[in-house]
Short mmCIF file of C-alpha atoms and ligand atoms in Angstrom, two decimals:
data_model
loop_
_atom_site.label_atom_id
_atom_site.label_comp_id
_atom_site.label_asym_id
_atom_site.label_seq_id
_atom_site.Cartn_x
_atom_site.Cartn_y
_atom_site.Cartn_z
CA MET A 17 -56.29 251.74 54.01
CA GLY A 18 -54.95 254.63 53.42
CA HIS A 19 -56.52 258.67 55.18
CA HIS A 20 -59.75 258.48 53.71
CA LEU A 21 -62.31 260.46 54.79
CA ILE A 22 -66.04 260.02 56.03
CA ALA A 23 -68.78 262.29 55.67
CA PRO A 24 -71.95 261.11 56.89
CA SER A 25 -74.80 262.57 55.13
CA VAL A 26 -77.15 264.32 57.68
CA LEU A 27 -80.10 263.74 54.86
CA ALA A 28 -80.43 260.59 57.07
CA ALA A 29 -80.25 261.83 60.74
CA ASP A 30 -83.57 262.13 63.01
CA PHE A 31 -85.01 265.25 61.63
CA GLY A 32 -86.21 265.54 64.55
CA ASN A 33 -83.65 265.16 66.70
CA LEU A 34 -80.78 267.03 64.46
CA LYS A 35 -79.27 268.35 67.52
CA SER A 36 -78.47 265.33 69.21
CA GLU A 37 -77.87 263.55 65.81
CA ILE A 38 -75.07 266.01 64.72
CA GLU A 39 -73.74 266.21 68.30
CA MET A 40 -73.81 262.02 68.00
CA VAL A 41 -71.27 262.81 64.88
CA ASN A 42 -69.13 265.04 66.81
CA GLY A 43 -68.03 262.75 69.08
CA THR A 44 -66.74 260.52 66.58
CA ASP A 45 -63.70 260.61 63.68
CA ALA A 46 -65.81 260.86 61.22
CA ASP A 47 -64.45 264.06 59.38
CA TRP A 48 -67.31 266.48 57.35
CA LEU A 49 -70.55 266.48 57.84
CA HIS A 50 -72.25 265.75 54.27
CA VAL A 51 -75.32 268.37 54.04
CA ASP A 52 -77.43 267.58 50.79
CA VAL A 53 -79.68 270.64 49.13
CA MET A 54 -82.42 269.75 47.38
CA ASP A 55 -84.54 271.69 45.27
CA GLY A 56 -87.63 270.05 43.98
CA MET A 57 -86.31 271.13 40.35
CA PHE A 58 -82.72 269.25 39.55
CA VAL A 59 -84.16 266.83 41.48
CA PRO A 60 -87.48 265.10 42.47
CA ASN A 61 -86.93 266.24 45.88
CA ILE A 62 -86.53 268.87 48.11
CA SER A 63 -84.56 269.32 51.47
CA PHE A 64 -83.35 272.45 53.09
CA GLY A 65 -81.90 275.45 52.54
CA PRO A 66 -79.25 278.36 54.12
CA ASP A 67 -81.77 278.50 57.43
CA ILE A 68 -81.32 275.40 58.60
CA ILE A 69 -77.61 274.74 57.26
CA ALA A 70 -77.12 277.84 59.56
CA THR A 71 -78.40 275.23 62.47
CA MET A 72 -76.50 272.67 61.79
CA LYS A 73 -73.18 274.86 61.98
CA LYS A 74 -74.30 275.71 64.99
CA TYR A 75 -74.18 272.42 66.68
CA SER A 76 -71.28 270.86 64.11
CA ILE A 77 -68.00 270.64 65.26
CA LYS A 78 -67.39 269.06 61.58
CA PRO A 79 -67.03 271.16 58.38
CA LEU A 80 -70.23 271.33 56.58
CA ASP A 81 -69.75 269.66 53.49
CA VAL A 82 -72.64 271.35 51.08
CA HIS A 83 -73.76 269.23 47.83
CA LEU A 84 -76.17 271.77 46.32
CA MET A 85 -78.65 269.60 43.81
CA ILE A 86 -79.73 272.79 42.60
CA GLU A 87 -80.67 275.19 39.04
CA GLN A 88 -78.84 277.88 38.76
CA PRO A 89 -76.68 277.39 41.87
CA ASP A 90 -75.22 280.96 41.62
CA ARG A 91 -78.24 282.07 43.41
CA TYR A 92 -77.56 280.97 46.61
CA ILE A 93 -73.59 280.17 46.80
CA GLN A 94 -73.06 283.57 48.84
CA ALA A 95 -75.94 282.62 51.24
CA ILE A 96 -75.17 278.49 51.75
CA ARG A 97 -71.73 280.31 52.18
CA ALA A 98 -72.34 282.58 55.06
CA ALA A 99 -74.70 280.11 56.36
CA GLY A 100 -71.44 277.92 57.56
CA ALA A 101 -70.57 276.07 54.31
CA ASP A 102 -67.22 274.77 54.37
CA ASN A 103 -67.03 272.91 51.08
CA ILE A 104 -69.32 273.77 48.40
CA SER A 105 -69.85 271.46 45.29
CA VAL A 106 -72.23 272.35 42.70
CA HIS A 107 -73.56 269.76 39.52
CA LEU A 108 -71.69 270.23 35.87
CA GLU A 109 -75.38 269.10 35.10
CA ALA A 110 -76.93 272.62 36.27
CA CYS A 111 -74.28 274.65 35.26
CA THR A 112 -73.98 276.44 31.83
CA HIS A 113 -70.51 278.78 32.46
CA LEU A 114 -68.98 276.29 35.22
CA HIS A 115 -65.67 278.46 35.53
CA ARG A 116 -67.46 281.47 36.35
CA THR A 117 -69.44 279.42 39.37
CA ILE A 118 -66.48 277.45 40.65
CA GLN A 119 -65.03 281.15 41.07
CA LEU A 120 -67.37 282.71 43.00
CA ILE A 121 -67.51 280.15 45.17
CA LYS A 122 -63.77 280.25 45.29
CA SER A 123 -64.66 284.10 45.95
CA THR A 124 -66.25 283.40 49.10
CA GLY A 125 -63.35 281.69 50.34
CA ALA A 126 -65.04 277.83 50.55
CA ASN A 127 -63.63 274.55 49.10
CA ALA A 128 -64.97 274.41 45.50
CA GLY A 129 -66.34 270.80 44.47
CA VAL A 130 -68.62 269.55 41.51
CA ALA A 131 -70.61 266.81 41.41
CA LEU A 132 -71.24 264.28 38.64
CA ASN A 133 -74.55 262.30 37.25
CA PRO A 134 -74.21 258.57 36.96
CA HIS A 135 -74.10 259.19 33.35
CA THR A 136 -71.74 262.02 32.99
CA PRO A 137 -68.35 260.87 32.11
CA VAL A 138 -65.39 262.09 33.71
CA THR A 139 -64.03 263.73 31.20
CA PHE A 140 -66.24 266.31 31.29
CA LEU A 141 -63.57 267.25 34.33
CA SER A 142 -60.50 267.88 32.06
CA ASP A 143 -61.09 271.29 31.54
CA ILE A 144 -61.57 272.60 35.02
CA LEU A 145 -59.73 269.77 37.28
CA GLU A 146 -57.42 272.49 37.76
CA ASP A 147 -59.42 274.49 40.10
CA LEU A 148 -61.43 271.78 41.78
CA ASP A 149 -60.48 270.89 45.39
CA LEU A 150 -63.27 268.39 45.48
CA VAL A 151 -65.52 265.89 42.38
CA ILE A 152 -68.17 264.12 43.95
CA ILE A 153 -69.09 261.08 41.62
CA MET A 154 -72.68 260.23 42.50
CA SER A 155 -72.63 256.27 42.77
CA VAL A 156 -76.39 256.26 42.87
CA ASN A 157 -78.86 258.93 40.92
CA PRO A 158 -79.44 261.57 43.23
CA GLY A 159 -82.63 262.77 44.82
CA PHE A 160 -82.93 260.21 47.61
CA GLY A 161 -81.12 258.41 50.46
CA ALA A 162 -80.89 254.54 50.60
CA GLN A 163 -80.51 253.83 47.02
CA LYS A 164 -78.45 251.15 45.26
CA PHE A 165 -74.44 251.90 44.88
CA ILE A 166 -74.45 251.87 40.92
CA TYR A 167 -71.28 249.73 40.35
CA HIS A 168 -70.29 251.17 36.96
CA THR A 169 -69.23 254.17 39.36
CA LEU A 170 -65.85 252.10 40.08
CA ASN A 171 -64.67 252.68 37.05
CA LYS A 172 -65.03 256.67 36.95
CA ILE A 173 -63.45 256.20 39.86
CA LYS A 174 -60.32 254.78 38.58
CA GLU A 175 -60.09 257.19 35.31
CA LEU A 176 -60.53 260.69 37.18
CA LYS A 177 -57.68 259.33 39.40
CA GLU A 178 -55.42 258.46 36.43
CA MET A 179 -56.38 262.19 35.64
CA ILE A 180 -55.75 263.87 38.80
CA ILE A 181 -52.44 261.39 39.10
CA THR A 182 -51.35 262.91 35.44
CA LYS A 183 -51.89 266.77 35.95
CA ASN A 184 -50.47 266.37 39.54
CA LEU A 185 -53.27 267.27 41.75
CA SER A 186 -54.88 267.12 44.94
CA THR A 187 -58.13 266.69 44.01
CA ARG A 188 -60.27 264.73 46.16
CA ILE A 189 -62.63 262.22 45.08
CA GLU A 190 -65.68 261.79 46.89
CA ILE A 191 -68.35 259.00 46.45
CA ASP A 192 -72.06 259.69 47.43
CA GLY A 193 -74.68 257.18 47.05
CA GLY A 194 -75.15 253.86 48.22
CA VAL A 195 -71.88 253.40 50.70
CA GLY A 196 -71.60 251.12 53.21
CA LEU A 197 -69.27 248.55 55.15
CA GLN A 198 -69.70 246.02 52.10
CA ASN A 199 -68.43 248.29 49.60
CA ALA A 200 -66.21 250.62 50.81
CA GLU A 201 -63.06 249.02 50.81
CA SER A 202 -63.55 248.08 46.93
CA ILE A 203 -64.37 251.67 46.15
CA LEU A 204 -61.37 253.41 47.88
CA GLN A 205 -59.08 250.62 46.25
CA ALA A 206 -60.75 251.89 43.25
CA GLY A 207 -59.31 255.69 43.71
CA ALA A 208 -61.74 257.65 46.41
CA ASP A 209 -60.66 259.55 49.38
CA VAL A 210 -64.14 260.34 50.58
CA LEU A 211 -66.61 258.10 51.75
CA VAL A 212 -69.98 260.10 51.80
CA ALA A 213 -72.62 257.64 54.02
CA GLY A 214 -76.21 258.14 54.69
CA ASN A 215 -78.50 255.31 55.69
CA SER A 216 -74.75 253.02 57.00
CA VAL A 217 -74.43 255.48 59.22
CA PHE A 218 -77.61 257.32 60.66
CA LYS A 219 -79.96 254.23 60.04
CA ALA A 220 -77.51 251.44 62.20
CA GLU A 221 -77.89 250.35 65.40
CA ASN A 222 -74.83 251.94 66.46
CA PRO A 223 -74.22 254.88 63.89
CA GLN A 224 -70.90 256.06 65.65
CA LEU A 225 -69.50 252.31 65.74
CA ALA A 226 -70.60 252.70 61.92
CA ILE A 227 -68.37 255.64 61.35
CA TYR A 228 -65.61 253.42 63.55
CA ALA A 229 -65.79 251.18 61.23
CA LEU A 230 -66.08 253.31 57.92
CA LYS A 231 -63.01 254.92 58.92
CA ASN A 232 -60.95 252.05 60.07
CA LEU A 233 -61.28 249.86 57.34
CA GLY A 234 -58.88 246.99 56.93
CA ILE A 235 -58.75 246.59 60.91
CA SER A 236 -60.60 243.30 61.28
CA GLY A 237 -62.66 242.11 64.20
CA LEU A 238 -64.22 245.57 64.55
CA TYR A 239 -67.51 245.11 62.22
CA ALA A 240 -70.98 245.55 64.16
C1 LIG B 30 -78.46 261.58 47.33
C2 LIG B 30 -77.72 262.20 48.49
C3 LIG B 30 -76.68 261.30 49.23
C4 LIG B 30 -77.46 260.58 50.34
C5 LIG B 30 -76.61 258.80 50.46
O1 LIG B 30 -79.15 262.26 46.26
O2 LIG B 30 -76.63 263.25 47.42
O3 LIG B 30 -75.82 262.18 49.79
O4 LIG B 30 -77.69 261.36 51.19
O5 LIG B 30 -77.65 258.52 51.00
P1 LIG B 30 -77.33 257.42 51.42
O6 LIG B 30 -75.25 256.91 52.02
O7 LIG B 30 -78.04 256.58 52.16
O8 LIG B 30 -77.49 256.03 50.08
ZN1 LIG B 31 -75.29 264.15 48.77
#
């Protein structure tokens, strides 16, 4: 497999030991730390905001990949960036003026991404794709960890990959939800560049080995 990135999702970490969980990730070849912000409106769940992200930033040597599952994200982009976000992704479904929101993210110096719910077609990105560093294709309905991967997502990855190649862009495709060793290879074969992994990492018997196995897919005999 190529040079895909791994982004462990801190939502599945033990919040009582956040510092040591982040230090555990620091000790691996994970590429980013995925950080899920939920507002209880766009999604049914509430997670954490800028102050907790600033605490994560204090301990993480990995770039923070922040996934905003919130209504009217423009209200928080400056604060999320100030807290230490390196990538900021907003949901297409939460943005009336998506182009403006993406420019706002870029004006802070962060990399800009758009996340799509499972029912949102990738073609909705055709007039904004050039401006994006990242697209997050949700392979579960956002709001919770430990859900089942929706296999239709593989078709969306292939379609988006073709759009990116046709336009000669370097936009990364990130897959979020229900990703683990059981499906990682088919997700990468479909064209994904970044794998988010929450429960399959933090709830594994050996989380560092789980990250290693996801990063080194195709090398047989390593899987826990
Ligand atoms: C879901 C979040 C995901 C979640 C993934 O709303 O966006 O990032 O943490 O968790 P797993 O990998 O357990 O499905
Ligand atoms: Zn996420």
